[in-house]
Amino acid sequence: DAGVTQSPTHLIKTRGQQVTLRCSPKSGHDTVSWYQQALGQGPQFIFQYYEEEERQRGNFPDRFSGHQFPNYSSELNVNALLLGDSALYLCASTPGFTYEQYFGPGTRLTVT
Amino acid sequence: AQSVAQPEDQVNVAEGNPLTVKCTYSVSGNPYLFWYVQYPNRGLQFLLKYITGDNLVKGSYGFEAEFNKSQTSFHLKKPSALVSDSALYFCAVIFEHGSGNTGKLIFGQGTTLQVKP
């Protein structure tokens, strides 16, 4: 049983560009959350998707958007990249509204 | 506002000695508490959780944590540390309000555990 997978592993982008990160949840999990982990800090909640809808959102600008597909996989899109968007982006999946979240290995985004 | 604090940036312990990584929280309502571990260039791995019930929670790899409501703490412990336990540890809380589980994990800043041979 594969765990949470994320792609790509690493990514380098230039300021002002757009990026799409992808996440496949653990088998049987229908809820996907995204977190941003800046260097030396704890992860910060971006948003959560359930039944293809954004269920709740953290304190991130509208440049951060997402999508969930019928197979529960998810994308995180970031427009107009800033240097401060450089971080490890983590995806977590949960079977419904339970408490335990399973994290993927993350995508390391570097904005130059 | 709900928050989690990990007062120590780093904890150093000798292999074989007991270890404690501290965590305090501030929420209104019922706190659901978690510990995660992160190895270099890896995602977070779940260690244990407190939802309800016994205040002493046992988790993976021999770790345990004690929920103390009066002190609003949830310290991570292990009776005998291993060098392989060296990693970054995060305490987190899910805040539950009237509409149920929000699913939003709030993390502390993390504590680096260094176990020396």
Short mmCIF file of N, CA and C in Angstrom, two decimals, chain B residues 6 10 14 18-19 23 25 28 37-38 40-41 47 65 67 70 72 75-76 78 82 89 91-92 108 111 115:
data_model
loop_
_atom_site.label_atom_id
_atom_site.label_comp_id
_atom_site.label_asym_id
_atom_site.label_seq_id
_atom_site.Cartn_x
_atom_site.Cartn_y
_atom_site.Cartn_z
N GLN B 6 6.89 25.06 21.65
CA GLN B 6 7.95 24.12 22.01
C GLN B 6 9.10 24.99 22.50
N GLN B 10 16.57 22.96 20.93
CA GLN B 10 17.36 21.73 20.82
C GLN B 10 17.43 21.05 22.17
N ALA B 14 22.34 11.81 26.08
CA ALA B 14 23.24 10.70 25.79
C ALA B 14 22.44 9.44 25.50
N PRO B 18 17.05 8.72 29.48
CA PRO B 18 15.68 9.12 29.13
C PRO B 18 15.68 10.49 28.47
N LEU B 19 14.68 10.69 27.62
CA LEU B 19 14.57 11.98 26.96
C LEU B 19 13.17 12.55 27.14
N CYS B 23 6.22 20.39 25.20
CA CYS B 23 5.21 21.04 24.37
C CYS B 23 4.11 21.58 25.26
N TYR B 25 0.34 24.00 24.98
CA TYR B 25 -0.64 24.42 23.99
C TYR B 25 -1.59 25.45 24.59
N SER B 28 -9.01 26.92 23.03
CA SER B 28 -10.28 26.89 23.73
C SER B 28 -11.04 25.69 23.19
N VAL B 37 7.59 13.38 13.78
CA VAL B 37 9.04 13.45 13.67
C VAL B 37 9.41 13.66 12.20
N GLN B 38 10.46 14.45 12.00
CA GLN B 38 10.90 14.72 10.63
C GLN B 38 12.41 14.48 10.53
N PRO B 40 15.90 14.50 8.06
CA PRO B 40 16.37 15.42 7.03
C PRO B 40 15.82 15.08 5.64
N ASN B 41 15.31 16.13 4.98
CA ASN B 41 14.79 16.00 3.61
C ASN B 41 13.66 14.97 3.51
N LEU B 47 3.90 10.01 15.19
CA LEU B 47 4.39 9.24 16.33
C LEU B 47 3.26 8.79 17.24
N ALA B 65 3.76 9.96 25.44
CA ALA B 65 3.54 11.36 25.79
C ALA B 65 2.47 11.43 26.87
N PHE B 67 -0.43 13.74 28.58
CA PHE B 67 -1.33 14.88 28.48
C PHE B 67 -1.61 15.40 29.88
N SER B 70 -4.19 20.48 33.29
CA SER B 70 -4.02 21.63 34.18
C SER B 70 -2.80 22.46 33.78
N THR B 72 -1.62 22.40 30.66
CA THR B 72 -1.75 22.52 29.19
C THR B 72 -0.47 22.08 28.50
N HIS B 75 4.08 16.62 26.82
CA HIS B 75 5.51 16.36 26.65
C HIS B 75 5.75 14.98 26.06
N LEU B 76 6.70 14.90 25.16
CA LEU B 76 7.10 13.64 24.53
C LEU B 76 8.24 13.02 25.34
N LYS B 78 10.77 9.29 26.18
CA LYS B 78 11.23 7.96 25.83
C LYS B 78 12.19 7.51 26.93
N LEU B 82 17.95 6.49 21.63
CA LEU B 82 18.84 5.87 20.65
C LEU B 82 19.43 6.96 19.76
N TYR B 89 11.50 17.21 15.92
CA TYR B 89 10.22 16.77 16.48
C TYR B 89 9.25 17.95 16.54
N CYS B 91 5.35 19.16 17.77
CA CYS B 91 4.10 19.00 18.47
C CYS B 91 3.03 19.75 17.67
N ALA B 92 1.82 19.21 17.63
CA ALA B 92 0.75 19.86 16.87
C ALA B 92 -0.59 19.64 17.55
N GLY B 108 3.97 23.46 16.39
CA GLY B 108 4.98 24.24 17.06
C GLY B 108 6.16 24.48 16.14
N THR B 111 11.54 21.01 17.73
CA THR B 111 12.69 20.82 18.63
C THR B 111 13.62 19.79 18.00
N VAL B 115 20.91 12.92 19.95
CA VAL B 115 21.30 11.85 20.86
C VAL B 115 22.74 11.47 20.54
#
